[in-house]
Amino acid sequence: MTPTVLRVCLLALLLFASGIAPVAAQQASDQTVRVVGTVRDQQNSISLPGIPVEVVGTGQIVYTDVDGRYVVTLRPGTHELKVSMEGYQDRRITVNVAPGDTPTVDIGIQMTGFAEQVTVRGELLDAETSSAEAQLGVRKHAQVITDNVGSQEMKENGD
């Protein structure tokens, strides 16, 4: 090796070791693009806050703000965004990111529906147990929180 080549190699090694990268390498690392958008309920167009937006394959997750907006920083290329929330169908969107571009990717997600079961139970009581005092006693001794209305109360309220 000639002394000039050796000096250039040592200078390059010192620049990398000190954290000062050559201009071409630094520009490549600075080439990130901001992708912005809003996540909304597809049926009624309500923005959804607190929804995770994941860049598939990178582990990068951002959450929507109170207005349903999100901002994610990506390198140029093709990326896939995944939006998932309980009660909604998962949605995957492919985004092509070009250098110097600021794409807006609004995402609508479809509700799958909630499975909820409500049980209503009634009991037939005789006239003696339908007084307000009797109902109060039943309420006091119940194992669960209940609300009892006797026939006297129903007559007073016009029910």
PDB file of C-alpha atoms in Angstrom:
ATOM      1  CA  MET A   1       0.000   0.000   0.000  1.00  0.00           C
ATOM      2  CA  THR A   2       1.204   3.449  -0.817  1.00  0.00           C
ATOM      3  CA  PRO A   3       1.270   6.088   1.896  1.00  0.00           C
ATOM      4  CA  THR A   4      -1.496   8.080   0.151  1.00  0.00           C
ATOM      5  CA  VAL A   5      -3.872   5.105   0.041  1.00  0.00           C
ATOM      6  CA  LEU A   6      -3.041   4.327   3.649  1.00  0.00           C
ATOM      7  CA  ARG A   7      -3.857   7.910   4.681  1.00  0.00           C
ATOM      8  CA  VAL A   8      -7.186   7.832   2.832  1.00  0.00           C
ATOM      9  CA  CYS A   9      -8.109   4.538   4.495  1.00  0.00           C
ATOM     10  CA  LEU A  10      -7.157   5.883   7.936  1.00  0.00           C
ATOM     11  CA  LEU A  11      -9.130   9.086   7.323  1.00  0.00           C
ATOM     12  CA  ALA A  12     -12.208   7.096   6.263  1.00  0.00           C
ATOM     13  CA  LEU A  13     -11.832   4.866   9.332  1.00  0.00           C
ATOM     14  CA  LEU A  14     -11.579   7.913  11.617  1.00  0.00           C
ATOM     15  CA  LEU A  15     -14.649   9.516  10.027  1.00  0.00           C
ATOM     16  CA  PHE A  16     -16.753   6.388  10.533  1.00  0.00           C
ATOM     17  CA  ALA A  17     -15.444   5.853  14.078  1.00  0.00           C
ATOM     18  CA  SER A  18     -16.219   9.454  15.060  1.00  0.00           C
ATOM     19  CA  GLY A  19     -19.756   9.251  13.703  1.00  0.00           C
ATOM     20  CA  ILE A  20     -19.149  11.589  10.782  1.00  0.00           C
ATOM     21  CA  ALA A  21     -20.287   9.553   7.794  1.00  0.00           C
ATOM     22  CA  PRO A  22     -19.587  10.498   4.198  1.00  0.00           C
ATOM     23  CA  VAL A  23     -22.249  12.683   2.567  1.00  0.00           C
ATOM     24  CA  ALA A  24     -23.726   9.915   0.360  1.00  0.00           C
ATOM     25  CA  ALA A  25     -24.219   7.554   3.308  1.00  0.00           C
ATOM     26  CA  GLN A  26     -25.685  10.339   5.435  1.00  0.00           C
ATOM     27  CA  GLN A  27     -28.176  11.326   2.735  1.00  0.00           C
ATOM     28  CA  ALA A  28     -29.324   7.708   2.403  1.00  0.00           C
ATOM     29  CA  SER A  29     -30.037   7.512   6.133  1.00  0.00           C
ATOM     30  CA  ASP A  30     -31.876  10.866   6.079  1.00  0.00           C
ATOM     31  CA  GLN A  31     -34.209   9.752   3.270  1.00  0.00           C
ATOM     32  CA  THR A  32     -37.285   8.962   5.272  1.00  0.00           C
ATOM     33  CA  VAL A  33     -40.798   9.904   4.311  1.00  0.00           C
ATOM     34  CA  ARG A  34     -43.662  10.891   6.589  1.00  0.00           C
ATOM     35  CA  VAL A  35     -46.874   9.038   5.860  1.00  0.00           C
ATOM     36  CA  VAL A  36     -49.942  10.666   7.402  1.00  0.00           C
ATOM     37  CA  GLY A  37     -53.558   9.629   7.535  1.00  0.00           C
ATOM     38  CA  THR A  38     -56.722   9.128   9.525  1.00  0.00           C
ATOM     39  CA  VAL A  39     -58.345   5.910  10.727  1.00  0.00           C
ATOM     40  CA  ARG A  40     -62.149   6.018  10.558  1.00  0.00           C
ATOM     41  CA  ASP A  41     -65.110   3.743  11.100  1.00  0.00           C
ATOM     42  CA  GLN A  42     -66.109   2.851   7.540  1.00  0.00           C
ATOM     43  CA  GLN A  43     -69.841   2.770   8.224  1.00  0.00           C
ATOM     44  CA  ASN A  44     -70.326   6.196   9.811  1.00  0.00           C
ATOM     45  CA  SER A  45     -66.995   7.987   9.105  1.00  0.00           C
ATOM     46  CA  ILE A  46     -66.259   8.631  12.780  1.00  0.00           C
ATOM     47  CA  SER A  47     -62.535   9.032  13.459  1.00  0.00           C
ATOM     48  CA  LEU A  48     -61.170   6.408  15.854  1.00  0.00           C
ATOM     49  CA  PRO A  49     -58.653   7.472  18.551  1.00  0.00           C
ATOM     50  CA  GLY A  50     -56.064   5.153  20.094  1.00  0.00           C
ATOM     51  CA  ILE A  51     -55.960   2.674  17.190  1.00  0.00           C
ATOM     52  CA  PRO A  52     -52.603   0.931  16.566  1.00  0.00           C
ATOM     53  CA  VAL A  53     -51.175   1.356  13.048  1.00  0.00           C
ATOM     54  CA  GLU A  54     -48.399  -1.214  12.522  1.00  0.00           C
ATOM     55  CA  VAL A  55     -45.765  -1.273   9.799  1.00  0.00           C
ATOM     56  CA  VAL A  56     -45.775  -5.003   9.021  1.00  0.00           C
ATOM     57  CA  GLY A  57     -42.384  -6.687   9.308  1.00  0.00           C
ATOM     58  CA  THR A  58     -40.666  -3.863  11.205  1.00  0.00           C
ATOM     59  CA  GLY A  59     -42.388  -3.968  14.584  1.00  0.00           C
ATOM     60  CA  GLN A  60     -42.987  -0.211  14.324  1.00  0.00           C
ATOM     61  CA  ILE A  61     -46.368   0.734  15.815  1.00  0.00           C
ATOM     62  CA  VAL A  62     -47.902   4.194  16.138  1.00  0.00           C
ATOM     63  CA  TYR A  63     -51.271   5.054  17.660  1.00  0.00           C
ATOM     64  CA  THR A  64     -53.893   7.451  16.355  1.00  0.00           C
ATOM     65  CA  ASP A  65     -54.449  10.677  18.286  1.00  0.00           C
ATOM     66  CA  VAL A  66     -57.798  11.927  19.630  1.00  0.00           C
ATOM     67  CA  ASP A  67     -58.854  12.912  16.097  1.00  0.00           C
ATOM     68  CA  GLY A  68     -57.931   9.519  14.615  1.00  0.00           C
ATOM     69  CA  ARG A  69     -54.806  10.888  12.869  1.00  0.00           C
ATOM     70  CA  TYR A  70     -51.472   9.092  12.721  1.00  0.00           C
ATOM     71  CA  VAL A  71     -47.976   9.838  11.416  1.00  0.00           C
ATOM     72  CA  VAL A  72     -45.451   7.128  10.589  1.00  0.00           C
ATOM     73  CA  THR A  73     -41.932   7.611   9.191  1.00  0.00           C
ATOM     74  CA  LEU A  74     -40.889   5.147   6.479  1.00  0.00           C
ATOM     75  CA  ARG A  75     -37.972   4.629   4.123  1.00  0.00           C
ATOM     76  CA  PRO A  76     -38.705   4.819   0.388  1.00  0.00           C
ATOM     77  CA  GLY A  77     -40.125   1.579  -1.009  1.00  0.00           C
ATOM     78  CA  THR A  78     -43.213  -0.560  -0.582  1.00  0.00           C
ATOM     79  CA  HIS A  79     -44.585  -1.071   2.914  1.00  0.00           C
ATOM     80  CA  GLU A  80     -47.672  -2.681   4.381  1.00  0.00           C
ATOM     81  CA  LEU A  81     -49.694  -0.991   7.132  1.00  0.00           C
ATOM     82  CA  LYS A  82     -51.926  -3.066   9.407  1.00  0.00           C
ATOM     83  CA  VAL A  83     -54.767  -1.624  11.462  1.00  0.00           C
ATOM     84  CA  SER A  84     -56.526  -3.818  13.992  1.00  0.00           C
ATOM     85  CA  MET A  85     -59.009  -3.213  16.781  1.00  0.00           C
ATOM     86  CA  GLU A  86     -61.339  -5.521  18.682  1.00  0.00           C
ATOM     87  CA  GLY A  87     -64.794  -5.425  17.157  1.00  0.00           C
ATOM     88  CA  TYR A  88     -63.437  -4.400  13.750  1.00  0.00           C
ATOM     89  CA  GLN A  89     -62.038  -6.414  10.855  1.00  0.00           C
ATOM     90  CA  ASP A  90     -58.249  -6.225  10.470  1.00  0.00           C
ATOM     91  CA  ARG A  91     -57.235  -4.060   7.524  1.00  0.00           C
ATOM     92  CA  ARG A  92     -53.959  -4.185   5.582  1.00  0.00           C
ATOM     93  CA  ILE A  93     -52.948  -1.438   3.175  1.00  0.00           C
ATOM     94  CA  THR A  94     -49.945  -1.456   0.814  1.00  0.00           C
ATOM     95  CA  VAL A  95     -48.175   1.908   0.592  1.00  0.00           C
ATOM     96  CA  ASN A  96     -45.637   2.855  -2.079  1.00  0.00           C
ATOM     97  CA  VAL A  97     -43.334   5.514  -0.670  1.00  0.00           C
ATOM     98  CA  ALA A  98     -41.219   7.675  -3.000  1.00  0.00           C
ATOM     99  CA  PRO A  99     -38.397   9.987  -1.812  1.00  0.00           C
ATOM    100  CA  GLY A 100     -39.580  13.550  -1.233  1.00  0.00           C
ATOM    101  CA  ASP A 101     -43.238  12.519  -1.220  1.00  0.00           C
ATOM    102  CA  THR A 102     -45.687  12.970   1.675  1.00  0.00           C
ATOM    103  CA  PRO A 103     -48.461  10.440   1.054  1.00  0.00           C
ATOM    104  CA  THR A 104     -51.793  10.629   2.835  1.00  0.00           C
ATOM    105  CA  VAL A 105     -53.223   7.188   3.585  1.00  0.00           C
ATOM    106  CA  ASP A 106     -56.690   7.351   5.126  1.00  0.00           C
ATOM    107  CA  ILE A 107     -57.911   3.971   6.371  1.00  0.00           C
ATOM    108  CA  GLY A 108     -61.500   2.895   6.908  1.00  0.00           C
ATOM    109  CA  ILE A 109     -62.182  -0.185   8.999  1.00  0.00           C
ATOM    110  CA  GLN A 110     -65.395  -2.220   9.017  1.00  0.00           C
ATOM    111  CA  MET A 111     -67.155  -3.170  12.251  1.00  0.00           C
ATOM    112  CA  THR A 112     -67.644  -6.916  12.705  1.00  0.00           C
ATOM    113  CA  GLY A 113     -70.286  -6.584  15.406  1.00  0.00           C
ATOM    114  CA  PHE A 114     -70.302  -7.312  19.064  1.00  0.00           C
ATOM    115  CA  ALA A 115     -71.747 -10.452  20.583  1.00  0.00           C
ATOM    116  CA  GLU A 116     -73.585  -9.344  23.673  1.00  0.00           C
ATOM    117  CA  GLN A 117     -76.182 -11.274  25.595  1.00  0.00           C
ATOM    118  CA  VAL A 118     -78.656  -9.741  28.012  1.00  0.00           C
ATOM    119  CA  THR A 119     -80.823 -11.920  30.253  1.00  0.00           C
ATOM    120  CA  VAL A 120     -83.995 -10.485  31.753  1.00  0.00           C
ATOM    121  CA  ARG A 121     -85.685 -12.496  34.475  1.00  0.00           C
ATOM    122  CA  GLY A 122     -88.973 -11.759  36.155  1.00  0.00           C
ATOM    123  CA  GLU A 123     -90.693 -13.280  39.165  1.00  0.00           C
ATOM    124  CA  LEU A 124     -94.372 -13.424  39.988  1.00  0.00           C
ATOM    125  CA  LEU A 125     -95.070 -12.171  43.497  1.00  0.00           C
ATOM    126  CA  ASP A 126     -98.292 -12.285  45.471  1.00  0.00           C
ATOM    127  CA  ALA A 127     -99.962  -9.150  46.833  1.00  0.00           C
ATOM    128  CA  GLU A 128     -98.446  -9.434  50.311  1.00  0.00           C
ATOM    129  CA  THR A 129     -94.875  -9.399  49.007  1.00  0.00           C
ATOM    130  CA  SER A 130     -95.437  -6.597  46.525  1.00  0.00           C
ATOM    131  CA  SER A 131     -95.550  -3.799  49.125  1.00  0.00           C
ATOM    132  CA  ALA A 132     -92.729  -1.289  49.243  1.00  0.00           C
ATOM    133  CA  GLU A 133     -91.555  -2.589  52.630  1.00  0.00           C
ATOM    134  CA  ALA A 134     -91.465  -6.190  51.410  1.00  0.00           C
ATOM    135  CA  GLN A 135     -89.563  -5.182  48.297  1.00  0.00           C
ATOM    136  CA  LEU A 136     -87.045  -3.284  50.420  1.00  0.00           C
ATOM    137  CA  GLY A 137     -86.476  -6.409  52.521  1.00  0.00           C
ATOM    138  CA  VAL A 138     -85.961  -8.527  49.403  1.00  0.00           C
ATOM    139  CA  ARG A 139     -83.494  -5.964  48.071  1.00  0.00           C
ATOM    140  CA  LYS A 140     -81.518  -5.925  51.355  1.00  0.00           C
ATOM    141  CA  HIS A 141     -81.132  -9.717  51.474  1.00  0.00           C
ATOM    142  CA  ALA A 142     -80.366 -10.254  47.781  1.00  0.00           C
ATOM    143  CA  GLN A 143     -76.951 -11.704  46.869  1.00  0.00           C
ATOM    144  CA  VAL A 144     -76.653  -9.437  43.848  1.00  0.00           C
ATOM    145  CA  ILE A 145     -77.573  -5.821  43.233  1.00  0.00           C
ATOM    146  CA  THR A 146     -81.197  -5.666  42.126  1.00  0.00           C
ATOM    147  CA  ASP A 147     -83.989  -3.203  41.822  1.00  0.00           C
ATOM    148  CA  ASN A 148     -87.467  -4.283  42.853  1.00  0.00           C
ATOM    149  CA  VAL A 149     -90.690  -2.431  42.214  1.00  0.00           C
ATOM    150  CA  GLY A 150     -93.860  -3.430  44.013  1.00  0.00           C
ATOM    151  CA  SER A 151     -97.441  -3.056  42.807  1.00  0.00           C
ATOM    152  CA  GLN A 152     -98.023  -0.140  45.209  1.00  0.00           C
ATOM    153  CA  GLU A 153     -95.120   1.804  43.693  1.00  0.00           C
ATOM    154  CA  MET A 154     -96.368   1.013  40.213  1.00  0.00           C
ATOM    155  CA  LYS A 155     -99.833   2.344  41.107  1.00  0.00           C
ATOM    156  CA  GLU A 156     -98.334   5.524  42.591  1.00  0.00           C
ATOM    157  CA  ASN A 157     -96.219   6.148  39.484  1.00  0.00           C
ATOM    158  CA  GLY A 158     -99.013   5.359  37.075  1.00  0.00           C
ATOM    159  CA  ASP A 159     -97.242   2.335  35.630  1.00  0.00           C
TER     160      ASP A 159
END
